[in-house]
Coordinates of C-alpha atoms and ligand atoms in Angstrom, one line a residue:
X1 CA -0.1 0.0 0.0
X2 CA 1.1 3.4 -1.2
X3 CA 1.9 6.3 1.5
X4 CA 3.6 8.3 -0.7
X5 CA 0.7 9.8 -2.5
X6 CA 0.2 13.6 -2.3
X7 CA -2.9 15.0 -0.7
X8 CA -4.0 16.7 -4.0
X9 CA -4.4 13.4 -5.6
X10 CA -6.2 12.3 -3.3
X11 CA -8.8 9.8 -5.4
X12 CA -12.4 12.0 -6.4
X13 CA -13.8 8.1 -6.7
X14 CA -14.5 8.0 -3.4
X15 CA -17.5 8.8 -1.6
X16 CA -17.3 11.6 0.4
X17 CA -17.6 11.5 4.0
X18 CA -17.6 13.6 6.9
X19 CA -14.2 12.3 7.9
X20 CA -13.0 13.2 4.4
X21 CA -14.5 16.6 5.0
X22 CA -12.8 17.5 8.2
X23 CA -9.2 15.8 6.8
X24 CA -9.7 18.0 3.6
X25 CA -10.4 21.2 5.6
X26 CA -7.2 20.2 7.8
X27 CA -5.2 20.0 5.0
X28 CA -6.2 22.9 3.3
X29 CA -5.9 25.2 6.3
X30 CA -2.6 23.6 7.3
X31 CA -3.7 22.5 10.4
X32 CA -1.3 20.0 11.5
X33 CA 1.7 21.3 8.7
X34 CA 3.9 22.8 11.7
X35 CA 4.5 19.1 13.2
X36 CA 7.5 17.7 13.6
X37 CA 8.4 13.9 14.1
X38 CA 11.3 12.3 15.3
X39 CA 10.8 9.4 13.7
X40 CA 9.2 7.5 17.1
X41 CA 6.9 8.4 19.1
X42 CA 7.7 10.4 21.9
X43 CA 7.0 13.6 24.3
X44 CA 7.1 17.3 23.1
X45 CA 11.3 17.2 23.8
X46 CA 11.6 14.6 21.5
X47 CA 9.5 15.8 18.9
X48 CA 11.3 18.8 18.2
X49 CA 14.1 17.3 17.5
X50 CA 12.6 16.0 14.5
X51 CA 11.9 17.0 11.1
X52 CA 8.9 18.4 9.5
X53 CA 6.6 15.3 9.7
X54 CA 6.2 13.5 6.2
X55 CA 2.7 12.0 6.5
X56 CA 0.3 14.8 6.4
X57 CA -2.1 13.0 8.1
X58 CA -1.9 10.2 11.1
X59 CA -4.2 7.6 11.4
X60 CA -4.1 4.5 13.9
X61 CA -5.9 1.5 14.3
X62 CA -6.0 0.3 18.0
X63 CA -7.3 -3.2 18.8
X64 CA -6.6 -4.3 22.1
X65 CA -5.1 -7.4 22.0
X66 CA -7.6 -9.6 24.2
X67 CA -9.1 -11.4 21.3
X68 CA -9.3 -12.1 17.2
X69 CA -10.3 -9.2 15.0
X70 CA -14.1 -9.7 13.5
X71 CA -15.8 -7.4 10.4
X72 CA -16.6 -4.8 12.5
X73 CA -12.9 -4.0 12.6
X74 CA -12.3 -4.0 9.2
X75 CA -14.9 -1.3 8.8
X76 CA -12.4 0.9 11.6
X77 CA -9.0 -0.6 9.6
X78 CA -10.4 0.1 5.9
X79 CA -11.2 3.3 7.1
X80 CA -7.6 4.2 9.0
X81 CA -5.8 2.9 6.5
X82 CA -7.6 4.4 3.5
X83 CA -7.8 7.7 5.1
X84 CA -4.0 7.7 5.5
X85 CA -3.5 6.1 2.1
X86 CA -5.8 8.4 0.1
X87 CA -4.6 11.6 2.4
X88 CA -0.5 11.0 2.1
X89 CA -0.9 9.9 5.4
X90 CA 0.7 7.0 7.5
X91 CA -2.0 5.2 9.6
X92 CA 0.0 3.1 12.8
X93 CA -0.8 -0.2 14.0
X94 CA -1.3 0.1 17.7
X95 CA -1.8 -2.6 20.1
X96 CA -4.0 -0.9 22.9
X97 CA -2.3 -3.0 25.8
X98 CA -2.8 -1.2 28.8
X99 CA -5.1 -4.0 30.4
X100 CA -3.0 -6.6 31.9
X101 CA -5.5 -9.0 32.9
X102 CA -7.3 -10.4 29.1
X103 CA -4.1 -9.7 26.9
X104 CA -1.8 -12.7 25.3
X105 CA 1.0 -12.8 22.6
X106 CA -1.2 -15.2 20.5
X107 CA -4.1 -12.1 20.1
X108 CA -1.2 -9.8 18.8
X109 CA 0.0 -12.1 16.4
X110 CA -3.4 -12.8 15.0
X111 CA -4.1 -9.1 14.9
X112 CA -1.2 -8.4 13.0
X113 CA -2.4 -11.2 10.4
X114 CA -5.2 -10.1 10.4
X115 CA -4.5 -6.5 9.2
X116 CA -1.9 -7.8 7.0
X117 CA -4.2 -10.5 5.1
X118 CA -7.0 -7.2 5.0
X119 CA -4.0 -5.9 2.7
X120 CA -2.5 -2.9 5.0
X121 CA 0.6 -2.4 6.0
X122 CA 2.3 -0.1 8.3
X123 CA 5.8 0.7 6.6
X124 CA 6.7 4.0 5.7
X125 CA 9.8 5.9 5.1
X126 CA 11.8 2.5 6.1
X127 CA 9.8 3.1 9.4
X128 CA 7.7 0.1 11.0
X129 CA 4.9 2.0 12.7
X130 CA 3.5 -0.9 14.8
X131 CA 3.9 0.6 18.2
X132 CA 2.6 -0.9 21.9
X133 CA 0.8 1.5 24.3
X134 CA 2.2 -0.2 26.8
X135 CA 5.6 1.0 26.1
X136 CA 4.7 4.5 26.9
X137 CA 4.0 3.4 30.8
X138 CA 6.9 5.8 32.0
X139 CA 5.5 8.8 30.1
X140 CA 2.1 8.1 31.3
X141 CA 3.3 7.9 34.8
X142 CA 5.4 11.1 34.2
X143 CA 2.5 12.7 33.4
X144 CA 0.4 11.7 36.3
X145 CA 3.0 13.4 38.6
X146 CA 2.9 16.3 36.2
X147 CA -0.9 16.9 37.0
X148 CA -0.7 15.9 40.4
X149 CA 2.2 18.6 40.9
X150 CA -0.1 21.4 38.8
X151 CA -3.1 20.9 41.2
X152 CA -5.1 18.8 38.2
X153 CA -5.0 15.4 39.9
X154 CA -5.5 13.6 43.4
X155 CA -5.3 10.1 45.0
X156 CA -8.7 8.9 46.1
X157 CA -9.1 6.8 48.8
X158 CA -12.8 6.7 49.0
X159 CA -14.0 3.1 48.9
X160 CA -15.5 2.0 45.4
X161 CA -19.2 2.4 47.1
X162 CA -18.3 5.9 48.1
X163 CA -16.9 6.7 45.0
X164 CA -20.2 5.4 42.7
X165 CA -22.2 7.6 45.5
X166 CA -20.6 10.6 45.1
X167 CA -20.1 10.7 41.7
X168 CA -24.0 11.6 41.1
X169 CA -25.9 10.9 38.1
X170 CA -27.5 12.6 35.2
X171 CA -29.9 14.7 37.5
X172 CA -27.8 15.1 40.6
X173 CA -24.3 16.8 40.2
X174 CA -21.6 14.6 42.5
X175 CA -20.0 15.7 45.9
X176 CA -16.3 16.4 46.0
X177 CA -14.2 13.2 47.8
X178 CA -12.8 14.6 51.0
X179 CA -9.4 13.6 49.7
X180 CA -9.9 16.4 46.7
X181 CA -8.0 18.9 49.0
X182 CA -5.1 17.4 49.5
X183 CA -2.2 19.3 48.6
X184 CA 0.2 18.1 45.5
X185 CA 2.9 17.3 47.7
X186 CA 0.8 14.6 50.0
X187 CA -0.8 13.3 46.3
X188 CA 2.8 13.4 45.0
X189 CA 4.0 11.1 48.1
X190 CA 0.5 8.8 48.2
X191 CA 0.7 8.4 44.2
X192 CA 4.5 7.3 44.1
X193 CA 3.6 4.8 47.4
X194 CA 0.5 3.4 45.0
X195 CA 3.0 2.9 42.6
X196 CA 5.7 1.0 44.9
X197 CA 3.5 -1.5 45.6
X198 CA 2.8 0.1 49.1
X199 CA -1.5 -0.2 49.0
X200 CA -3.2 -3.1 48.4
X201 CA -5.1 -3.4 44.9
X202 CA -8.2 -1.5 45.0
X203 CA -7.4 1.0 48.2
X204 CA -6.9 3.9 46.0
X205 CA -7.1 5.8 42.3
X206 CA -5.6 8.3 41.3
X207 CA -8.8 11.0 39.6
X208 CA -8.3 14.2 37.6
X209 CA -9.4 17.1 39.5
X210 CA -11.9 18.7 37.0
X211 CA -15.4 18.8 38.2
X212 CA -17.8 17.1 40.5
X213 CA -20.9 19.2 39.2
X214 CA -20.2 18.7 35.4
X215 CA -23.2 17.8 33.3
X216 CA -20.8 15.2 31.7
X217 CA -20.4 12.2 34.2
X218 CA -17.3 11.7 32.4
X219 CA -15.5 15.1 33.3
X220 CA -16.6 14.4 37.3
X221 CA -13.1 14.0 38.4
X222 CA -12.3 10.7 36.0
X223 CA -10.0 7.9 37.6
X224 CA -7.0 7.9 36.0
X225 CA -4.7 5.1 37.4
X226 CA -5.7 2.0 39.5
X227 CA -3.5 -0.3 41.4
X228 CA -3.6 -4.1 40.0
X229 CA -1.0 -6.6 40.4
X230 CA -1.2 -8.1 37.5
X231 CA 1.6 -9.7 35.2
X232 CA 1.9 -7.9 32.1
X233 CA 2.3 -9.4 28.3
X234 CA 4.7 -6.9 27.9
X235 CA 5.9 -5.2 30.7
X236 CA 5.8 -7.9 33.2
X237 CA 5.6 -7.1 36.7
X238 CA 7.2 -3.7 36.0
X239 CA 4.2 -2.2 37.3
X240 CA 1.2 -2.3 40.4
X241 CA -0.8 0.5 38.6
X242 CA -2.1 0.5 35.8
X243 CA -3.5 3.5 33.5
X244 CA -7.2 3.8 32.8
X245 CA -8.0 3.5 29.2
X246 CA -9.6 7.0 29.0
X247 CA -6.1 8.7 30.3
X248 CA -4.0 6.3 27.9
X249 CA -5.6 7.0 25.0
X250 CA -5.3 10.6 23.9
X251 CA -1.8 10.2 25.5
X252 CA -1.1 7.4 22.8
X253 CA -2.2 9.2 20.0
X254 CA -0.6 12.2 21.2
X255 CA 2.9 10.7 21.9
X256 CA 2.4 9.0 18.1
X257 CA 2.0 12.7 16.4
X258 CA -1.9 11.2 15.7
X259 CA -3.9 13.9 13.6
X260 CA -7.4 12.6 13.2
X261 CA -8.0 9.6 16.2
X262 CA -11.2 7.9 14.8
X263 CA -13.2 6.0 17.1
X264 CA -16.6 4.8 17.3
X265 CA -19.6 6.9 18.8
X266 CA -19.5 5.2 22.3
X267 CA -16.4 7.2 22.6
X268 CA -18.4 11.0 22.0
X269 CA -19.1 11.6 25.8
X270 CA -15.3 10.6 26.4
X271 CA -14.1 14.0 24.1
X272 CA -14.6 16.7 26.6
X273 CA -12.2 14.6 28.4
X274 CA -9.8 13.4 25.7
X275 CA -9.1 17.7 24.7
X276 CA -8.9 18.2 28.3
X277 CA -6.3 16.2 29.5
X278 CA -4.2 16.7 26.3
X279 CA -4.6 20.1 27.0
X280 CA -3.6 20.4 29.9
X281 CA -0.3 18.1 29.0
X282 CA 0.6 20.7 26.4
X283 CA -0.1 23.6 28.5
X284 CA 2.5 21.6 30.6
X285 CA 5.1 21.4 27.4
X286 CA 4.8 17.9 27.7
X287 CA 3.4 16.7 24.4
X288 CA 3.6 18.5 21.3
X289 CA 1.3 20.8 19.8
X290 CA -0.7 21.0 17.2
X291 CA -2.4 17.8 19.2
X292 CA -4.7 14.9 17.3
X293 CA -8.4 15.7 17.6
X294 CA -11.1 12.7 18.5
X295 CA -14.1 12.4 16.0
X296 CA -16.7 9.4 16.1
X297 CA -18.6 7.1 13.8
X298 CA -20.7 4.6 13.7
X299 CA -19.6 1.3 14.6
X300 CA -20.9 -1.6 12.2
X301 CA -23.9 -3.8 13.0
X302 CA -24.2 -6.7 10.8
X303 CA -27.3 -8.5 10.8
X304 CA -27.1 -12.1 12.1
X305 CA -23.9 -11.4 13.5
X306 CA -21.9 -10.8 16.7
X307 CA -19.6 -8.4 16.9
X308 CA -17.9 -8.3 20.2
X309 CA -15.2 -10.0 21.1
X310 CA -16.2 -11.0 24.7
X311 CA -19.4 -12.2 22.8
X312 CA -17.1 -14.3 20.1
X313 CA -14.9 -15.4 22.8
X314 CA -18.0 -17.0 25.1
X315 CA -18.7 -19.0 21.5
X316 CA -15.0 -20.0 21.3
X317 CA -14.4 -21.3 25.0
X318 CA -17.8 -23.0 25.5
X319 CA -17.2 -24.8 21.8
X320 CA -20.9 -23.6 20.0
X321 CA -17.8 -23.0 16.9
X322 CA -14.6 -25.0 16.6
X323 CA -12.4 -22.4 17.4
X324 CA -11.7 -18.3 16.2
X325 CA -11.4 -19.4 12.7
X326 CA -14.1 -21.5 12.6
X327 CA -16.0 -20.7 9.2
X328 CA -19.6 -19.3 10.6
X329 CA -17.2 -16.8 12.6
X330 CA -17.8 -13.5 11.7
X331 CA -13.8 -12.6 12.4
X332 CA -11.3 -12.2 10.3
X333 CA -9.8 -15.4 10.7
X334 CA -13.4 -16.9 10.5
X335 CA -14.3 -15.3 7.1
X336 CA -11.1 -16.2 5.6
X337 CA -11.2 -20.0 6.0
X338 CA -15.2 -19.8 5.2
X339 CA -13.3 -18.1 1.7
X340 CA -14.5 -14.8 1.7
X341 CA -11.3 -12.2 -0.1
X342 CA -9.8 -9.6 1.3
X343 CA -10.7 -7.8 -1.5
X344 CA -14.7 -8.4 -1.0
X345 CA -14.3 -7.0 2.9
X346 CA -12.7 -4.1 1.6
X347 CA -15.5 -3.7 -1.3
X348 CA -18.1 -3.8 1.3
X349 CA -16.0 -1.7 3.7
X350 CA -16.2 1.1 1.0
X351 CA -19.7 0.3 -0.1
X352 CA -21.2 0.6 3.6
X353 CA -19.5 3.8 3.9
X354 CA -19.6 6.0 7.2
X355 CA -22.3 7.8 9.1
X356 CA -22.6 9.6 12.2
X357 CA -25.7 7.6 12.7
X358 CA -26.3 4.2 13.8
X359 CA -27.7 1.5 11.7
X360 CA -27.8 -2.6 10.8
X361 CA -25.9 -2.9 7.3
X362 CA -27.8 -6.3 5.8
X363 CA -25.3 -9.9 5.6
X364 CA -26.3 -9.7 1.9
X365 CA -24.4 -6.6 1.1
X366 CA -21.1 -8.6 2.3
X367 CA -22.3 -11.6 0.1
X368 CA -22.9 -9.1 -2.9
X369 CA -19.3 -7.8 -2.5
X370 CA -18.2 -11.3 -2.6
X371 CA -19.8 -12.5 -5.4
X372 CA -18.8 -9.1 -7.1
X373 CA -15.4 -10.3 -6.5
X374 CA -15.1 -14.0 -7.3
X375 CA -17.6 -13.4 -10.2
X376 CA -14.8 -12.5 -12.6
X377 CA -11.7 -14.3 -10.6
X378 CA -13.0 -17.7 -9.4
X379 CA -13.0 -20.8 -12.3
X380 CA -16.1 -22.8 -12.9
X381 CA -16.4 -26.5 -12.1
X382 CA -19.5 -28.9 -11.8
X383 CA -20.1 -30.5 -8.4
X384 CA -23.3 -32.7 -7.5
X385 CA -24.0 -32.2 -3.6
X386 CA -27.1 -34.1 -3.4
X387 CA -26.5 -37.0 -5.9
X388 CA -28.7 -39.5 -7.3
X389 CA -27.3 -41.9 -9.9
X390 CA -28.2 -41.5 -13.3
X391 CA -28.3 -44.2 -15.8
X392 CA -27.7 -44.3 -19.4
X393 CA -29.7 -47.5 -20.3
X394 CA -28.8 -47.2 -24.4
X395 CA -25.1 -46.3 -24.0
X396 CA -23.6 -49.5 -25.2
X397 CA -26.0 -49.3 -28.1
X398 CA -24.8 -45.4 -29.1
X399 CA -21.1 -45.9 -28.4
X400 CA -20.7 -49.6 -29.2
X401 CA -19.5 -50.4 -26.1
X402 CA -20.3 -50.1 -21.9
X403 CA -16.5 -49.5 -21.3
X404 CA -16.5 -46.3 -23.8
X405 CA -16.1 -42.8 -21.9
X406 CA -17.1 -40.0 -23.6
X407 CA -14.6 -36.7 -23.5
X408 CA -16.2 -33.4 -22.7
X409 CA -14.6 -30.2 -21.8
X410 CA -15.7 -26.8 -20.8
X411 CA -13.9 -23.1 -20.3
X412 CA -12.4 -22.4 -16.7
X413 CA -14.4 -19.6 -17.1
X414 CA -17.1 -18.4 -19.3
X415 CA -15.4 -14.9 -19.8
X416 CA -11.7 -15.7 -19.6
X417 CA -10.6 -17.9 -22.3
X418 CA -7.0 -17.4 -21.5
X419 CA -8.2 -19.7 -18.2
X420 CA -8.0 -22.5 -20.5
X421 CA -10.3 -25.7 -20.3
X422 CA -11.6 -27.9 -17.6
X423 CA -12.1 -32.0 -19.1
X424 CA -14.1 -34.6 -18.0
X425 CA -15.9 -37.3 -19.4
X426 CA -19.5 -38.9 -19.6
X427 CA -19.9 -42.4 -19.0
X428 CA -23.4 -44.7 -18.9
X429 CA -23.1 -43.9 -14.8
X430 CA -23.0 -40.2 -13.5
X431 CA -24.1 -38.7 -10.7
X432 CA -26.7 -36.1 -10.8
X433 CA -28.7 -34.2 -7.9
X434 CA -31.5 -35.4 -6.4
X435 CA -33.8 -33.0 -7.3
X436 CA -33.1 -32.7 -10.7
X437 CA -35.9 -35.4 -10.9
X438 CA -39.2 -35.6 -10.3
X439 CA -41.5 -38.9 -11.0
X440 CA -44.3 -36.4 -11.4
X441 CA -43.6 -33.0 -12.0
X442 CA -44.7 -30.7 -10.1
X443 CA -46.4 -27.4 -12.4
X444 CA -43.4 -25.9 -14.2
X445 CA -40.8 -28.3 -13.9
X446 CA -38.5 -28.9 -16.5
X447 CA -36.0 -31.2 -15.3
X448 CA -36.0 -34.7 -15.4
X449 CA -39.4 -36.5 -15.4
X450 CA -40.4 -39.8 -17.6
X451 CA -41.0 -38.5 -21.1
X452 CA -39.2 -35.3 -20.7
X453 CA -35.3 -34.0 -22.7
X454 CA -33.1 -32.4 -20.8
X455 CA -29.5 -31.5 -21.7
X456 CA -26.3 -32.6 -19.6
X457 CA -24.4 -29.5 -19.7
X458 CA -21.3 -30.1 -21.8
X459 CA -22.7 -33.0 -22.7
X460 CA -25.7 -34.5 -24.6
X461 CA -29.5 -34.3 -24.6
X462 CA -31.0 -37.5 -23.0
X463 CA -35.1 -38.6 -22.4
X464 CA -35.7 -39.5 -19.1
X465 CA -37.6 -43.2 -19.2
X466 CA -38.0 -43.6 -15.2
X467 CA -36.3 -44.5 -12.2
X468 CA -35.5 -47.3 -9.8
X469 CA -36.8 -47.7 -6.3
X470 CA -35.6 -49.4 -3.1
X471 CA -38.5 -51.4 -1.1
X472 CA -38.8 -48.0 1.1
X473 CA -40.1 -45.8 -2.3
X474 CA -36.8 -44.0 -2.5
X475 CA -35.3 -43.2 -5.9
X476 CA -31.8 -45.3 -6.3
X477 CA -31.5 -44.4 -10.1
X478 CA -32.7 -42.4 -12.7
X479 CA -33.1 -43.8 -16.1
X480 CA -32.9 -42.1 -18.9
X481 CA -31.6 -42.8 -23.1
X482 CA -28.7 -40.8 -24.8
X483 CA -30.3 -38.9 -27.2
X484 CA -27.0 -39.4 -30.6
X485 CA -25.3 -36.6 -32.4
X486 CA -26.8 -33.5 -30.1
X487 CA -23.5 -33.4 -28.2
X488 CA -22.9 -29.1 -27.1
X489 CA -20.7 -27.6 -29.7
X490 CA -21.7 -30.1 -32.7
X491 CA -23.9 -29.2 -35.6
X492 CA -26.2 -31.5 -34.3
X493 CA -26.5 -29.5 -30.4
X494 CA -29.2 -27.2 -31.4
X495 CA -31.3 -30.1 -33.3
X496 CA -33.5 -31.0 -29.9
X497 CA -35.2 -28.1 -28.3
X498 CA -34.9 -28.3 -24.5
X499 CA -35.9 -26.2 -21.6
X500 CA -33.7 -28.0 -19.2
X501 CA -30.0 -28.0 -18.6
X502 CA -29.0 -30.1 -15.6
X503 CA -25.1 -30.4 -14.1
X504 CA -23.6 -33.9 -13.2
X505 CA -20.6 -35.6 -12.8
X506 CA -19.4 -39.5 -14.5
X507 CA -19.5 -42.0 -11.6
X508 CA -16.2 -42.9 -13.1
X509 CA -14.5 -39.6 -12.5
X510 CA -15.8 -38.2 -9.9
X511 CA -13.8 -36.9 -7.0
X512 CA -15.7 -37.8 -3.7
X513 CA -15.2 -34.7 -1.4
X514 CA -16.7 -33.2 2.0
X515 CA -18.0 -30.4 1.4
X516 CA -19.7 -28.0 4.2
X517 CA -22.7 -26.0 3.8
X518 CA -22.8 -23.2 6.5
X519 CA -25.9 -21.1 7.2
X520 CA -26.0 -18.0 9.3
X521 CA -24.9 -18.8 13.0
X522 CA -27.9 -17.4 14.4
X523 CA -32.0 -17.4 14.0
X524 CA -32.6 -13.6 14.8
X525 CA -31.2 -11.1 12.5
X526 CA -30.0 -8.8 16.3
X527 CA -28.8 -11.8 18.0
X528 CA -28.0 -9.8 21.1
X529 CA -29.9 -6.7 20.8
X530 CA -32.1 -5.7 23.9
X531 CA -29.8 -7.5 26.2
X532 CA -31.2 -11.1 24.7
X533 CA -28.6 -14.3 25.6
X534 CA -27.4 -15.0 22.1
X535 CA -26.9 -18.7 22.6
X536 CA -30.9 -18.5 22.7
X537 CA -30.6 -17.9 19.3
X538 CA -27.9 -20.0 18.0
X539 CA -28.9 -21.5 14.4
X540 CA -28.8 -25.3 15.6
X541 CA -28.3 -26.1 11.4
X542 CA -25.9 -23.5 10.9
X543 CA -23.6 -26.5 9.5
X544 CA -24.5 -29.3 7.3
X545 CA -21.8 -32.0 6.0
X546 CA -22.3 -33.8 3.1
X547 CA -20.3 -35.8 0.5
X548 CA -20.3 -34.3 -2.6
X549 CA -18.8 -35.1 -6.1
X550 CA -17.3 -33.1 -8.1
X551 CA -15.9 -33.2 -11.6
X552 CA -11.7 -34.4 -11.5
X553 CA -10.4 -30.9 -12.7
X554 CA -10.6 -29.9 -9.0
X555 CA -8.3 -33.1 -7.9
X556 CA -5.9 -30.3 -8.1
X557 CA -7.2 -27.6 -5.8
X558 CA -5.0 -26.1 -3.1
X559 CA -5.8 -24.7 0.2
X560 CA -7.9 -21.2 -0.1
X561 CA -8.3 -21.8 -3.8
X562 CA -12.1 -20.7 -4.7
X563 CA -14.7 -22.0 -7.5
X564 CA -18.1 -21.4 -8.5
X565 CA -19.6 -24.8 -8.4
X566 CA -22.2 -24.4 -11.4
X567 CA -25.8 -23.8 -10.0
X568 CA -25.2 -24.0 -6.5
X569 CA -22.4 -21.3 -5.4
X570 CA -18.8 -20.1 -4.6
X571 CA -16.8 -22.9 -2.8
X572 CA -13.5 -23.0 -1.3
X573 CA -11.0 -25.1 -0.4
X574 CA -11.0 -25.6 3.3
X575 CA -7.2 -24.0 4.5
X576 CA -7.2 -26.2 7.0
X577 CA -8.8 -29.5 6.4
X578 CA -8.7 -29.8 2.6
X579 CA -5.7 -31.9 1.6
X580 CA -4.5 -33.8 -1.6
X581 CA -6.3 -37.1 -1.8
X582 CA -8.9 -35.8 0.9
X583 CA -10.9 -32.6 -0.8
X584 CA -12.7 -30.4 1.5
X585 CA -14.8 -27.4 0.6
X586 CA -16.7 -25.1 1.8
X587 CA -19.6 -23.4 0.4
X588 CA -18.7 -19.4 0.8
X589 CA -22.4 -18.4 -0.4
X590 CA -25.0 -18.7 -3.1
X591 CA -25.3 -17.7 -6.2
X592 CA -26.7 -14.2 -7.0
X593 CA -30.1 -15.7 -8.6
X594 CA -30.9 -19.5 -8.4
X595 CA -30.8 -21.8 -11.2
X596 CA -33.5 -21.2 -13.4
X597 CA -35.9 -24.1 -14.1
Ligands
ATP601 P1 -15.0 -5.7 21.0 O1 -16.2 -4.6 21.9 O2 -15.5 -6.6 20.0 O3 -14.2 -6.4 22.3 P2 -13.5 -3.0 20.8 O4 -13.8 -1.6 20.0 O5 -13.4 -3.1 22.2 O6 -14.3 -4.2 20.2 P3 -10.9 -2.9 20.4 O7 -9.8 -3.8 20.0 O8 -11.0 -2.0 21.4 O9 -12.1 -3.6 20.1 O10 -10.9 -2.1 18.7 C1 -10.0 -1.8 18.2 C2 -11.1 -0.2 17.2 O11 -12.3 -1.1 16.5 C3 -11.4 0.8 17.8 O12 -11.4 1.7 17.4 C4 -13.0 0.2 17.8 O13 -13.7 1.8 17.5 C5 -12.7 -0.1 16.5 N1 -14.3 -1.1 16.1 C6 -14.5 -2.6 16.9 N2 -15.4 -2.9 17.1 C7 -16.4 -1.9 15.8 C8 -17.3 -2.4 14.9 N3 -18.3 -2.7 15.2 N4 -17.6 -1.3 13.9 C9 -16.7 -0.4 13.7 N5 -15.3 -0.1 14.3 C10 -15.5 -1.1 15.3
MG602 MG1 -12.4 -1.7 23.4

């Protein structure tokens, strides 16, 4: 991904949105033109030693490494990396790892992989813009001491219950803590005791001293630091106090020279504190100016999908799915295994756009993007997924011997002759779809029923003569006669007109494969809406495994290879279980319109 394009060639074809408007206005006004960047994150003194920042804007994608990324994160990734790309900026990948308890290296690695897979990177000008918020713990501590010294923060030793009670609510102002009037010296000494492990977990917090009567509850002396003895994945046991997210995040942005800090709407009420904190730390000379600003957009809600890492983790931990990469999961690893492409997900994110109004996006929007991407790319193949045997009873009569095989071929892709041809053959016994035959045809049924003719796609016209059944009355074979001289691609092909064409695979050269047919994981469009327990609306039929018969060209399919199975939809060779000699395919999604009768 190129970061070097000039701001003036921001592509005009991108749909306008309010964030682009803000960025274009800032670029025009030169709001951030004076910034310096010393090549790495740091405080005002550090950045002052740098060159004018080569990045016109800086954005960041700041996941907490406490789970796998999902489709909602993809929206944020495409947005942040996309804006940086389009405006000559740089987007940082930052692990927001200030919470020691839930974070793990496994998740860090998975997130790096997922962002790369989606098609983005954080390399620019020879620098890897991948950062860990925990690397800023020293600075955050120093900033806290500076706030204390300036009389802007205090150590509160009320119990959590007392703090809750004195915070007030929407209609009642809060009341001051008895610890609020401590002197900066007392606060500094006490804060150092917190840091040095002299106080038990939860015994005290550092709070900003703002306004307990503020109409915005987030400004009623929010907590900045808490005591928590926990081993951190990056800093180990170096700290027993940890910064609160609301304190850490603005500082992380400022240290990294972020210009536009884009987050979801639930942080809108935090923006006044974001501004308060950074203004104070700039005034104290600790952070470089101009400082970052926060902008909020509506998170992605996708029907039939859950986008909460905590809930997705529950699905995994309680074995409702096979893992984070279960093809039914909306995680990027799950979508990847299911067969969704990075291009389709990017297209989806572009199409849904960004706004400030919460809404639900229909899942079909993602499938439309997938089809738009794969239609031109995926090779075609025939597959029979609910097989019944077709017996061509006049085979030896027509071809001289029962062992004759009639060679057939089809283009790998109807619009792309350069992809060449697939080869397969017709024999006296072939697999067809069970529902392509009806002993007594319903009205408008044009496929196989006694007396009717259909074309075997890429093969011959056949005429149905009846069927064989077992003692239970179940059809075990469909009987038909081949109509000579009607082979597709020969002069006789049009001699016999038929209304139906069906797909097939020769019994002699069929590749038996495990085919996993997936459906939505939940039966309700908004599985966790209005506090519902999403486990109560799990779809019990979200996965069905069948043995399908595939045309022989699929024997060389490699994991992740995607195909359009004619009439059925898009399928991918499973990246985990598919192996030579043991083919396993996942259904990605069906075709836009069902097979015409
Ligand atoms: P979760 O609730 O699933 O844990 P989160 O917001 O806590 O999500 P983070 O790792 O903190 O997860 O998110 C990283 C970034 O992704 C944040 O900037 C967040 O706003 C964004 N993000 C998360 N979920 C969505 C979503 N559904 N739509 C758009 N952006 C999202
Ligand atoms: Mg979060």
